[in-house]
């Protein structure tokens, strides 16, 4: 170890990983992974979220799964819950959409309105 | 990309390892691979979670789902339900985390066992992978060392430790900052050392083992900080060979620290050089005593020597040596990171910070707990510990092991710190806390600890070698029903003499268990001596099995079970035991369906 900067670099690389194990803080991305979700293609969506979060080294963001929330025809459904903000529900998700949600919503704080349930109800 | 969306933490402490956690880890790997989840879910073997009674323990993050007493057969279901579909297997969770009715599980921090705990020394145990230095760095590891080396003078470091109020966790509670200062001031032109006492010989104690198993880098970091502060360039960790998991994790940690340049030459690009080696002890209690420990590190038979000179002036190879306990060191990086004031605010007036206790004996939640100094014994026993099993009553708690004493029920509300324990005739010791219920005989307990010290006495000084043996003989006489009232006085006289004349702490404190039981449970001694009776029904020689004619239904089960034909009677009328023939095996009492037989 030659310098503080070197230590800092290793810390930043690992903080995110270990941070997953502290409870109840940060943003949660929740993917519906019941039979209906999986059948509609939730698995690659989950993987895409995991990869995006990992690639960007986003501390305090966790990717969780949940069971069926009762709106099976909108699956794959993904909910984003950030502390102090209202829950955002995305529907008919794909891996490509996942990448955009991470870039725009999680990183920059702009909800991708066109993917939300509100914009898709009438269809 | 090695980012995983879920982490499965499996306890790899000694407790859970012996209840089969390695098999759990293997099965997890198989099942995860079978479901194609092995890339996105990581399995981490951690150190101790503390709740050893419920092992093997496994926690899944990000949900924080706490599975207890996990069996390899359960893994398939957990993988398929929880990890694949996101449905936590509530049935297998630690029952206290499952709040009634609601689908949400309770956070671990809200369950009784953890609620009142505060984790400083155990901060990373059960959180990080102890065999991966990067995880330690990820939780701010080695930041304190970096800070100290690049922005503080040795004097400033010592000032912080002094101001924190930290006292030695190895038993005596000596102010750590003072010890560092004395060692720093000693002439080190011929060399100076730092050493870590990981001997942990106190029966029932496993705090230090758990810290080393769960967070070995914290000790390495702290020793490097200490070395910088006192001016040493070589350190030794003295650990008993009976701790194979801790030894192996320490070895791995030292190798990794060297590889990352956190041990060795010019650490953080400064002039500071430091390296560390392990020395294995053979598990003699006396080798935990500081002068014996150093003699043992030097390669000689581990015997103590008189002090002064103290190790701060003449330690290893006659050179100034700083010796601290594992848990003492474990506090150091956080004191540096968070400041002396932060630490100083925790605890009582004269005892700052937290203390780790190994909770054992007649208690529901056997395990490792860390509480702020000043927590009451009642909180530890009844709330964190979950109380006494089988509806029995609390009788006493023993702290300080063979050097300590017992605390009776009247003193349950005592706020635990170094001075309060001392004032009631016990001591903090290294942190063993053994709970005893109404079925424990206090004379027998005193005898147990004395047997231990007699065995462990190194024999160098006669008060300890001969004196403790004589005390034990008196106790044996009393528990076998041959005691005289004068024996109690003799015990007390001998005890005082040994305390004053023994060479080292082992002998000086050996009489404590006897003195403290005499202080709080004198009546039990008198019952043994005068009435030839053991009130708890433990001392075999004094047991008298009798059948209560009121309760006996005359079923004859006892008579049929008795191996020596000592019980007779007529069906449907009370039976009797022939004392002459009875061998006190206790079978009759166990088998009586009407609880009509007693041995007290
Ligand atoms: C018989 C005997 C056994 C001891 N065993 C230990 C031990 O296992 N671990 C320990 O840290 N200190 C033990 N000590 C205390 C050490 O002598 C010493 O005080 C301590 O390691 C200093 O570290 P500290 O100031 O950080 O507490 C023992 C003392 C005696 C008299």
XYZ file of C-alpha atoms and ligand atoms in Angstrom:
754
model
C 0.000 0.000 0.000
C 1.729 3.091 -1.189
C -0.841 5.800 -0.542
C -4.218 6.720 0.855
C -5.529 7.074 -2.678
C -4.730 3.456 -3.380
C -6.646 2.375 -0.266
C -9.527 4.640 -1.233
C -9.734 2.973 -4.633
C -9.989 -0.499 -3.124
C -12.545 0.762 -0.643
C -14.754 2.268 -3.316
C -14.613 -0.909 -5.306
C -15.831 -2.971 -2.365
C -18.030 -0.590 -0.414
C -20.990 -1.243 -2.611
C -20.742 -4.987 -2.230
C -20.458 -4.983 1.507
C -23.045 -2.192 1.750
C -25.647 -4.667 0.572
C -25.460 -6.209 4.023
C -26.554 -3.170 5.946
C -30.275 -3.199 6.356
C -32.939 -0.732 5.438
C -31.091 2.114 3.738
C -30.816 3.155 0.131
C -32.872 2.500 -2.962
C -34.499 -0.846 -3.547
C -35.281 -2.228 -6.972
C -37.830 -4.975 -6.555
C -38.493 -7.416 -9.384
C -41.619 -9.569 -9.327
C -40.388 -13.132 -9.582
C -43.452 -15.282 -9.070
C -44.390 -17.850 -11.720
C -46.251 -15.179 -13.706
C -43.234 -12.857 -13.629
C -40.778 -15.551 -14.612
C -43.050 -16.715 -17.451
C -43.243 -13.166 -18.760
C -39.448 -12.834 -18.764
C -38.547 -11.447 -15.325
C -35.309 -13.405 -15.069
C -33.332 -11.535 -17.727
C -34.772 -8.303 -16.315
C -33.452 -9.162 -12.866
C -30.066 -10.056 -14.323
C -29.962 -6.817 -16.298
C -30.670 -4.741 -13.192
C -28.017 -6.610 -11.232
C -25.456 -6.073 -13.956
C -26.238 -2.394 -14.398
C -26.072 -1.690 -10.684
C -22.825 -3.607 -10.406
C -21.252 -2.002 -13.461
C -21.961 1.468 -12.191
C -20.848 0.578 -8.639
C -24.001 2.061 -7.169
C -23.671 1.982 -3.409
C -26.933 1.803 -1.483
C -28.880 0.286 -4.341
C -30.126 -3.245 -3.881
C -31.888 -5.548 -6.287
C -34.549 -7.660 -4.575
C -37.209 -10.046 -5.696
C -40.738 -10.378 -4.603
C -43.670 -12.667 -5.275
C -46.815 -11.984 -7.305
C -48.417 -8.604 -6.732
C -51.654 -9.543 -8.412
C -51.352 -7.754 -11.743
C -50.014 -10.643 -13.704
C -50.852 -9.241 -17.094
C -48.440 -6.363 -16.541
C -45.478 -8.603 -15.728
C -42.537 -8.307 -15.631
C -43.222 -5.696 -12.976
C -40.465 -3.783 -11.251
C -40.867 -1.429 -8.322
C -38.337 1.220 -7.376
C -38.418 2.412 -3.795
C -36.174 5.268 -2.808
C -36.127 6.639 0.731
C -38.450 9.625 1.105
C -39.910 9.184 -2.397
C -43.089 7.590 -3.615
C -42.858 4.082 -4.996
C -42.612 3.898 -8.793
C -44.022 0.848 -10.552
C -42.706 -0.109 -13.988
C -44.516 -2.659 -16.120
C -43.756 -4.902 -19.113
C -40.073 -4.587 -18.397
C -37.255 -5.847 -20.601
C -33.477 -5.911 -20.116
C -33.138 -2.844 -22.387
C -35.724 -0.930 -20.404
C -33.918 -1.950 -17.233
C -30.720 -0.312 -18.423
C -32.578 2.898 -19.127
C -34.343 2.888 -15.758
C -30.995 2.551 -13.992
C -29.396 5.319 -16.042
C -32.255 7.810 -15.881
C -34.183 7.025 -12.725
C -31.714 5.495 -10.296
C -28.684 7.546 -11.250
C -30.240 10.851 -12.302
C -33.532 10.787 -10.472
C -35.802 11.165 -13.514
C -38.628 8.651 -13.547
C -39.020 6.996 -16.964
C -42.711 7.866 -17.171
C -43.481 5.967 -20.358
C -42.684 2.623 -18.675
C -44.719 3.253 -15.561
C -47.986 1.598 -14.805
C -49.783 4.957 -15.033
C -48.826 5.328 -18.683
C -49.766 1.746 -19.535
C -53.094 1.220 -17.817
C -55.352 1.970 -20.746
C -53.632 -0.363 -23.201
C -18.551 -8.202 -13.179
C -18.547 -9.707 -9.732
C -21.452 -7.728 -8.368
C -24.032 -9.995 -6.802
C -27.615 -9.043 -6.160
C -27.865 -11.185 -3.066
C -25.405 -12.274 -0.437
C -25.842 -15.340 1.671
C -23.839 -15.051 4.863
C -23.171 -18.334 6.581
C -21.541 -18.380 9.985
C -18.119 -19.984 9.925
C -17.345 -19.451 13.593
C -16.293 -22.404 15.706
C -19.811 -22.944 17.081
C -21.620 -23.063 13.754
C -18.770 -24.944 12.098
C -19.185 -27.720 14.624
C -22.915 -27.788 14.011
C -22.253 -28.318 10.311
C -22.133 -24.932 8.573
C -19.550 -26.112 6.045
C -22.030 -28.688 4.757
C -24.589 -25.878 4.415
C -22.125 -23.868 2.346
C -21.356 -26.823 0.092
C -25.036 -27.565 -0.435
C -25.730 -23.914 -1.179
C -23.084 -23.873 -3.891
C -24.561 -27.006 -5.454
C -28.131 -25.760 -5.398
C -27.264 -22.283 -6.656
C -25.325 -23.764 -9.549
C -28.154 -26.153 -10.335
C -30.512 -23.201 -10.707
C -28.051 -21.026 -12.590
C -27.887 -18.535 -9.751
C -24.236 -18.938 -8.884
C -23.148 -15.874 -10.843
C -25.587 -13.465 -9.267
C -25.683 -14.714 -5.702
C -22.642 -14.836 -3.521
C -22.072 -17.160 -0.586
C -19.847 -15.712 2.113
C -18.476 -17.525 5.104
C -18.321 -15.038 7.947
C -17.351 -15.007 11.593
C -19.669 -15.424 14.534
C -23.126 -13.821 14.613
C -23.337 -14.297 18.356
C -26.473 -16.368 18.584
C -24.565 -19.620 18.868
C -27.443 -21.473 20.517
C -29.331 -21.333 17.205
C -26.574 -22.364 14.845
C -25.904 -23.000 12.041
C -26.950 -19.471 11.184
C -27.447 -18.089 7.702
C -28.528 -14.563 6.748
C -29.670 -13.540 3.273
C -29.190 -9.944 2.138
C -30.526 -7.513 0.931
C -33.626 -8.723 2.769
C -31.746 -9.489 5.973
C -33.631 -12.771 6.356
C -32.223 -14.623 9.359
C -32.423 -18.394 9.040
C -31.501 -20.336 12.167
C -30.694 -23.985 12.865
C -30.388 -24.516 9.146
C -30.158 -28.085 7.921
C -28.665 -29.165 4.585
C -32.113 -30.561 3.664
C -33.583 -27.062 3.929
C -31.260 -25.522 1.378
C -33.100 -26.687 -1.727
C -36.284 -25.044 -0.538
C -34.540 -21.814 0.429
C -32.854 -21.601 -2.960
C -35.983 -22.399 -4.944
C -38.382 -20.273 -2.960
C -36.396 -17.412 -1.576
C -33.525 -16.934 -3.973
C -35.260 -17.879 -7.173
C -38.748 -16.569 -6.549
C -38.221 -14.042 -3.816
C -40.439 -15.753 -1.272
C -38.747 -15.886 2.100
C -39.204 -19.275 3.733
C -40.784 -17.981 6.914
C -41.015 -21.421 8.442
C -37.234 -21.645 8.633
C -36.552 -18.159 9.936
C -35.434 -17.416 13.485
C -38.885 -17.378 15.012
C -38.448 -14.074 16.765
C -37.960 -12.250 13.462
C -41.348 -13.406 12.221
C -43.735 -10.850 13.586
C -47.166 -12.241 14.187
C -49.711 -11.820 11.447
C -47.806 -9.442 9.220
C -45.982 -10.553 6.118
C -42.995 -8.368 6.955
C -40.242 -9.921 8.990
C -38.696 -8.104 11.906
C -35.282 -6.615 11.404
C -32.538 -8.388 13.281
C -31.787 -5.191 15.125
C -35.221 -5.358 16.701
C -35.078 -8.832 18.170
C -34.426 -9.089 21.889
C -31.046 -10.715 21.472
C -29.609 -7.864 19.387
C -31.743 -4.885 20.425
C -29.711 -3.910 23.469
C -26.365 -4.804 22.003
C -23.885 -2.342 20.632
C -21.234 -3.715 18.369
C -17.823 -2.113 18.314
C -15.383 -4.969 18.797
C -17.734 -7.349 16.980
C -18.700 -4.794 14.361
C -17.595 -6.826 11.371
C -18.200 -10.297 12.779
C -20.953 -11.899 10.790
C -20.799 -9.104 8.222
C -17.638 -9.564 6.197
C -15.677 -12.437 4.799
C -12.706 -12.648 7.164
C -10.588 -14.299 4.491
C -10.926 -11.398 2.074
C -8.939 -8.276 2.873
C -10.877 -6.262 0.293
C -14.098 -6.744 2.202
C -12.416 -5.401 5.320
C -11.157 -2.421 3.347
C -14.696 -2.004 1.986
C -15.966 -1.376 5.514
C -13.308 1.307 6.120
C -10.632 -1.176 7.130
C -7.050 0.130 7.290
C -8.360 3.687 7.042
C -7.339 4.280 10.659
C -3.832 3.021 9.954
C -3.655 5.260 6.899
C -4.813 8.239 8.909
C -2.371 7.595 11.730
C 0.645 7.103 9.475
C -0.003 10.024 7.173
C -1.398 12.655 9.503
C -0.670 11.950 13.169
C 2.426 11.842 15.347
C 2.883 8.871 17.700
C 2.202 11.213 20.627
C -1.085 12.293 19.086
C -2.137 8.674 18.664
C -1.397 7.952 22.311
C -3.333 11.055 23.347
C -6.395 9.841 21.457
C -6.221 6.409 23.056
C -5.773 7.991 26.478
C -8.651 10.404 25.960
C -10.934 7.600 24.802
C -10.772 6.066 28.278
C -10.235 2.578 26.839
C -9.160 0.041 29.454
C -7.604 -3.368 28.903
C -10.155 -6.050 28.065
C -7.878 -8.891 29.152
C -9.117 -8.728 32.706
C -7.350 -6.194 34.828
C -8.741 -3.116 33.104
C -5.505 -1.162 33.012
C -5.838 2.120 31.063
C -4.612 1.316 27.564
C -3.355 4.807 26.722
C -1.147 4.812 29.823
C 0.349 1.474 28.893
C 1.099 2.771 25.400
C 2.704 5.870 26.870
C 4.949 3.885 29.228
C 6.042 1.644 26.364
C 6.626 4.614 24.066
C 8.827 6.287 26.658
C 10.959 3.189 27.272
C 14.309 3.081 25.508
C 13.898 1.071 22.341
C 17.324 1.541 20.818
C 17.859 -2.231 20.956
C 14.405 -3.077 19.705
C 10.849 -2.885 20.909
C 7.847 -5.137 20.393
C 4.090 -5.151 20.390
C 2.236 -8.333 21.282
C -1.325 -9.535 21.344
C -2.678 -11.804 24.022
C -5.006 -14.263 22.319
C -4.506 -17.031 24.835
C -8.035 -16.825 26.230
C -7.704 -19.501 28.863
C -10.760 -18.631 30.911
C -13.070 -21.686 30.713
C -16.243 -20.796 28.857
C -14.843 -17.677 27.213
C -14.676 -17.341 23.442
C -14.818 -13.606 22.723
C -11.281 -13.285 21.477
C -11.569 -16.382 19.350
C -14.659 -14.950 17.695
C -13.034 -11.613 16.948
C -10.054 -13.358 15.373
C -12.279 -15.691 13.394
C -14.624 -12.960 12.223
C -12.415 -9.899 11.827
C -8.702 -10.760 11.910
C -7.634 -7.676 9.977
C -8.923 -5.401 12.729
C -6.295 -6.875 15.055
C -3.529 -6.580 12.472
C -4.477 -2.966 11.796
C -4.641 -2.139 15.499
C -1.274 -3.732 16.208
C 0.300 -1.739 13.406
C -1.200 1.436 14.886
C 0.109 0.471 18.327
C 3.549 -0.279 16.900
C 3.653 3.148 15.279
C 2.571 4.792 18.529
C 5.125 3.074 20.759
C 7.943 2.797 18.236
C 8.057 -0.934 17.542
C 8.646 -2.688 14.257
C 7.795 -6.276 15.070
C 4.691 -7.820 16.577
C 3.648 -11.224 17.884
C 0.218 -12.697 18.292
C 0.197 -15.382 20.951
C -2.701 -17.711 20.315
C -3.536 -21.161 21.550
C -3.245 -24.023 19.098
C -6.692 -25.143 20.262
C -8.154 -22.383 18.075
C -7.432 -23.832 14.630
C -9.990 -21.752 12.701
C -8.786 -18.518 14.246
C -5.158 -19.431 13.589
C -5.812 -20.252 9.975
C -7.786 -17.037 9.331
C -5.056 -15.011 11.023
C -2.445 -16.633 8.814
C -4.463 -15.822 5.717
C -5.026 -12.265 6.926
C -1.336 -11.690 7.649
C -0.379 -13.017 4.206
C -2.927 -10.760 2.530
C -1.841 -7.738 4.533
C 1.743 -8.374 3.428
C 0.649 -8.788 -0.163
C -1.205 -5.464 -0.061
C 1.747 -3.761 1.588
C -0.116 -3.153 4.816
C 2.538 -5.096 6.662
C 6.164 -4.820 5.705
C 8.325 -1.945 4.647
C 7.311 1.683 4.126
C 3.629 1.281 4.733
C 1.557 3.977 2.985
C 4.765 5.299 1.520
C 6.030 6.397 4.947
C 9.134 5.379 6.879
C 7.064 3.085 9.052
C 7.909 -0.608 8.780
C 6.125 -3.333 10.683
C 5.686 -7.069 10.492
C 3.762 -9.606 12.439
C 4.170 -13.257 13.403
C 2.052 -15.845 15.123
C 3.227 -17.854 18.104
C 1.169 -20.848 19.131
C 0.535 -21.650 22.764
C -0.202 -25.111 24.042
C -3.217 -24.043 26.028
C -1.939 -23.569 29.562
C -3.984 -21.051 31.542
C -0.894 -19.497 33.092
C 0.429 -18.598 29.648
C -2.249 -15.922 29.463
C -0.473 -14.111 32.278
C 1.702 -11.524 30.640
C 5.148 -12.470 31.925
C 4.503 -16.191 31.383
C 3.208 -15.427 27.901
C 6.371 -13.607 26.976
C 8.551 -16.320 28.436
C 6.629 -18.767 26.293
C 7.050 -16.659 23.131
C 10.785 -16.649 23.806
C 10.665 -20.425 23.582
C 10.928 -21.277 27.263
C 8.553 -23.055 29.585
C 5.678 -20.654 30.287
C 6.246 -19.579 33.858
C 5.589 -16.138 35.284
C 8.201 -13.926 36.891
C 7.838 -11.159 39.468
C 6.874 -7.666 38.315
C 8.361 -5.050 38.214
C 10.051 -4.810 35.834
C 6.861 -4.504 33.793
C 6.772 -5.561 30.149
C 6.631 -1.912 29.104
C 10.248 -1.730 30.243
C 11.468 -5.310 30.109
C 9.363 -7.626 28.052
C 10.243 -9.945 25.198
C 13.980 -10.654 25.172
C 14.356 -7.988 27.878
C 13.158 -5.303 25.485
C 10.224 -2.937 25.995
C 7.033 -4.677 24.925
C 3.448 -3.571 24.643
C 0.986 -6.357 25.411
C -2.726 -5.959 24.877
C -5.651 -8.277 24.659
C -7.458 -9.076 21.378
C -10.622 -7.193 22.273
C -8.636 -4.182 23.482
C -7.012 -4.004 20.060
C -10.325 -4.524 18.277
C -11.518 -1.169 19.608
C -8.518 0.810 18.384
C -9.246 1.355 14.660
C -12.701 2.658 15.472
C -11.449 4.967 18.182
C -9.040 6.435 15.629
C -11.731 6.700 12.948
C -14.519 8.063 15.114
C -12.517 9.992 17.668
C -11.876 9.679 21.382
C -14.973 11.654 22.234
C -17.277 9.264 20.442
C -15.897 6.356 22.461
C -15.819 8.321 25.663
C -19.545 8.932 25.512
C -20.298 5.211 25.628
C -20.293 3.407 28.953
C -19.977 4.487 32.560
C -17.884 7.150 34.239
C -14.807 4.983 34.706
C -15.370 2.234 32.159
C -15.809 3.433 28.610
C -17.032 1.646 25.541
C -18.529 -1.806 25.334
C -17.669 -5.260 26.602
C -18.103 -8.566 24.858
C -19.384 -11.411 27.009
C -19.480 -15.092 26.234
C -22.825 -15.987 27.676
C -23.129 -19.590 28.749
C -24.490 -21.989 31.317
C -28.180 -22.152 32.171
C -29.370 -19.555 29.703
C -31.592 -19.707 26.652
C -29.551 -17.690 24.157
C -26.080 -19.091 24.626
C -23.729 -16.937 22.627
C -21.683 -13.843 22.237
C -23.032 -10.465 23.248
C -21.528 -7.001 23.184
C -23.116 -4.372 25.394
C -22.203 -0.877 26.525
C -20.497 -0.803 29.929
C -23.114 -0.079 32.551
C -25.686 -2.483 31.136
C -27.265 -4.345 34.037
C -26.744 -8.027 34.619
C -30.528 -8.386 34.526
C -30.704 -6.951 31.013
C -28.041 -9.384 29.847
C -29.583 -12.428 31.487
C -33.289 -11.782 31.070
C -33.577 -9.721 27.911
C -30.597 -10.483 25.707
C -30.059 -13.950 27.100
C -33.750 -14.781 27.034
C -33.776 -15.976 30.650
C -33.284 -19.369 32.236
C -34.616 -22.403 30.392
C -37.122 -24.934 31.772
C -38.801 -22.436 34.078
C -35.974 -22.603 36.613
C -34.947 -19.724 38.834
C -31.787 -17.646 38.440
C -29.358 -18.322 41.241
C -26.090 -16.627 40.354
C -23.857 -15.527 37.510
C -20.142 -16.121 37.482
C -17.882 -13.570 35.822
C -14.131 -13.568 35.546
C -13.879 -17.356 35.420
C -11.419 -18.965 37.809
C -10.186 -15.533 38.904
C -13.611 -14.072 39.438
C -16.609 -14.587 41.582
C -20.311 -15.050 41.519
C -23.056 -12.500 41.584
C -26.203 -13.541 43.443
C -29.799 -12.795 42.439
C -30.024 -9.828 44.847
C -27.429 -8.051 42.739
C -29.000 -8.668 39.335
C -29.543 -4.954 38.857
C -25.880 -4.105 39.155
C -24.572 -1.999 36.284
C -21.642 -3.958 34.982
C -18.274 -2.267 34.767
C -14.758 -2.911 36.058
C -15.260 -1.148 39.360
C -18.769 -2.321 40.214
C -17.775 -5.955 39.734
C -14.655 -5.482 41.826
C -16.675 -3.904 44.635
C -18.887 -6.973 44.958
C -15.975 -9.391 45.024
C -16.058 -10.521 41.419
C -14.248 -9.110 38.416
C -14.755 -8.405 34.753
C -12.121 -10.920 33.769
C -11.924 -11.475 30.089
C -15.696 -11.731 29.676
C -16.902 -15.220 30.452
C -20.384 -15.010 31.937
C -21.784 -18.249 33.215
C -25.371 -18.320 34.405
C -26.417 -20.756 37.117
C -29.908 -21.821 38.100
C -31.391 -23.184 41.310
C -30.012 -26.661 40.613
C -26.427 -25.456 40.961
C -24.532 -26.125 44.188
C -22.315 -23.165 44.972
C -19.811 -25.225 46.939
C -19.517 -27.549 43.988
C -18.964 -24.577 41.648
C -16.205 -23.223 43.874
C -14.679 -26.689 43.822
C -14.909 -26.833 40.031
C -12.953 -23.600 39.597
C -10.415 -24.585 42.196
C -9.855 -27.924 40.480
C -9.121 -25.907 37.377
C -6.542 -23.671 39.090
C -4.911 -26.599 40.857
C -4.520 -28.266 37.461
C -3.286 -25.118 35.809
C -0.943 -23.890 38.526
C 2.526 -23.874 37.034
C 4.083 -24.865 40.338
C 6.695 -22.162 40.468
C 5.547 -20.596 43.762
C 4.416 -22.583 46.794
C 1.342 -20.544 47.836
C -0.262 -21.416 44.541
C 1.153 -24.914 44.107
C 0.467 -26.131 47.646
C -2.062 -23.628 48.926
C -4.688 -24.115 46.254
C -4.301 -27.865 46.590
C -4.988 -27.655 50.346
C -8.025 -25.488 49.661
C -9.317 -28.040 47.208
C -8.834 -30.838 49.740
C -10.943 -28.929 52.239
C -13.670 -28.428 49.650
C -13.589 -32.118 48.807
C -13.926 -32.912 52.480
C -16.929 -30.616 52.779
C -18.709 -31.905 49.709
C -18.218 -35.490 50.748
C -19.885 -34.894 54.088
C -16.805 -34.976 56.295
C -16.535 -31.242 56.861
C -16.200 -29.548 60.249
C -17.180 -25.982 61.027
C -13.520 -25.040 61.485
C -12.905 -25.979 57.864
C -14.771 -22.889 56.732
C -12.469 -20.686 58.803
C -9.436 -22.547 57.499
C -10.578 -21.997 53.933
C -10.890 -18.281 54.511
C -7.516 -18.006 56.200
C -5.754 -19.949 53.469
C -7.528 -17.907 50.816
C -6.303 -14.638 52.251
C -2.754 -15.920 52.568
C -2.619 -17.193 48.998
C -4.046 -13.935 47.668
C -1.283 -12.025 49.339
C 1.675 -14.253 48.692
C 1.294 -15.918 45.294
C 3.718 -14.886 42.585
C 1.334 -14.078 39.782
C -2.266 -13.259 39.073
C -3.196 -16.915 38.728
C -2.510 -17.681 42.382
C -3.503 -14.254 43.642
C -6.983 -14.616 42.220
C -7.456 -18.377 42.572
C -9.254 -18.077 45.944
C -11.842 -15.647 44.555
C -14.475 -18.208 43.579
C -14.319 -19.646 47.099
C -14.364 -16.265 48.806
C -17.251 -14.956 46.776
C -19.404 -18.050 47.245
C -18.627 -17.861 50.965
C -19.708 -14.259 50.908
C -23.061 -14.777 49.242
C -23.868 -18.414 49.871
C -22.334 -19.137 53.265
C -25.515 -20.926 54.286
C -24.893 -23.525 51.632
C -21.448 -24.243 53.057
C -22.986 -24.515 56.518
C -25.683 -26.869 55.245
C -22.986 -29.133 53.806
C -20.871 -29.064 56.953
C -23.357 -28.987 59.798
C -26.471 -30.597 58.359
C -24.622 -32.892 55.932
C -27.023 -31.751 53.263
C -26.551 -30.333 49.751
C -29.466 -27.942 49.268
C -29.196 -28.036 45.466
C -29.019 -31.823 45.403
C -25.721 -31.958 43.539
C -23.113 -33.360 45.924
C -23.607 -37.064 45.648
C -22.211 -38.047 49.011
C -24.758 -35.842 50.717
C -27.742 -36.893 48.739
C -30.417 -38.790 50.547
C -33.111 -40.243 48.345
C -36.481 -40.368 50.049
C -39.994 -41.152 48.952
C -42.717 -38.762 49.995
C -45.466 -41.042 51.373
C -48.061 -38.370 50.593
C -47.263 -38.413 46.910
C -46.360 -42.071 46.441
C -49.128 -44.092 44.866
C -47.412 -47.414 45.414
C -47.025 -48.166 41.706
C -43.702 -50.001 42.229
C -42.031 -48.539 39.153
C -39.125 -47.249 41.269
C -38.592 -50.621 42.895
C -38.473 -52.304 39.485
C -35.982 -49.753 38.164
C -33.640 -49.738 41.166
C -30.488 -51.601 40.095
C -29.564 -52.651 43.640
C -32.957 -53.599 45.041
C -32.936 -50.842 47.618
C -36.622 -49.998 47.278
C -39.408 -52.070 48.708
C -43.064 -51.788 49.579
C -46.509 -53.105 48.888
C -48.485 -52.186 45.803
C -50.809 -49.246 46.445
C -49.129 -48.210 49.656
C -46.037 -45.939 49.960
C -42.656 -47.486 49.127
C -39.430 -46.860 51.076
C -35.737 -46.615 50.148
C -33.134 -48.467 52.154
C -30.367 -45.886 52.672
C -27.803 -48.587 53.353
C -28.312 -50.218 49.998
C -28.956 -47.061 47.929
C -26.115 -46.128 45.563
C -27.635 -42.713 44.717
C -27.838 -43.341 41.010
C -31.029 -41.292 40.736
C -32.889 -43.664 38.415
C -35.873 -43.908 40.779
C -36.306 -40.162 40.901
C -36.156 -39.915 37.151
C -38.706 -42.664 36.587
C -41.261 -41.829 39.292
C -44.399 -40.699 37.454
C -45.671 -38.840 40.508
C -42.531 -36.857 41.399
C -42.677 -38.425 44.834
C -38.912 -38.970 45.172
C -36.442 -36.260 46.146
C -32.712 -36.221 46.859
C -32.315 -33.047 48.892
C -3.597 -16.448 35.132
C -3.834 -15.338 34.187
C -4.370 -15.594 32.943
C -4.592 -14.577 32.035
N -5.119 -14.888 30.841
C -5.309 -13.902 29.931
C -5.839 -14.199 28.661
O -6.146 -15.333 28.354
N -6.006 -13.186 27.779
C -5.686 -11.896 28.088
O -5.807 -11.023 27.252
N -5.203 -11.592 29.298
C -4.997 -12.547 30.224
N -4.467 -12.219 31.443
C -4.136 -10.821 31.690
C -2.766 -10.501 31.132
O -1.787 -10.806 32.096
C -2.619 -9.024 30.758
O -3.043 -8.257 31.835
C -3.416 -8.605 29.559
O -3.176 -9.432 28.475
C -3.054 -7.182 29.186
O -3.819 -6.715 28.107
P -4.908 -5.583 28.277
O -4.287 -4.453 29.029
O -5.258 -5.209 26.895
O -6.032 -6.193 29.025
C -4.266 -13.235 32.374
C -3.743 -12.976 33.627
C -3.531 -14.000 34.531
C -2.988 -13.666 35.852
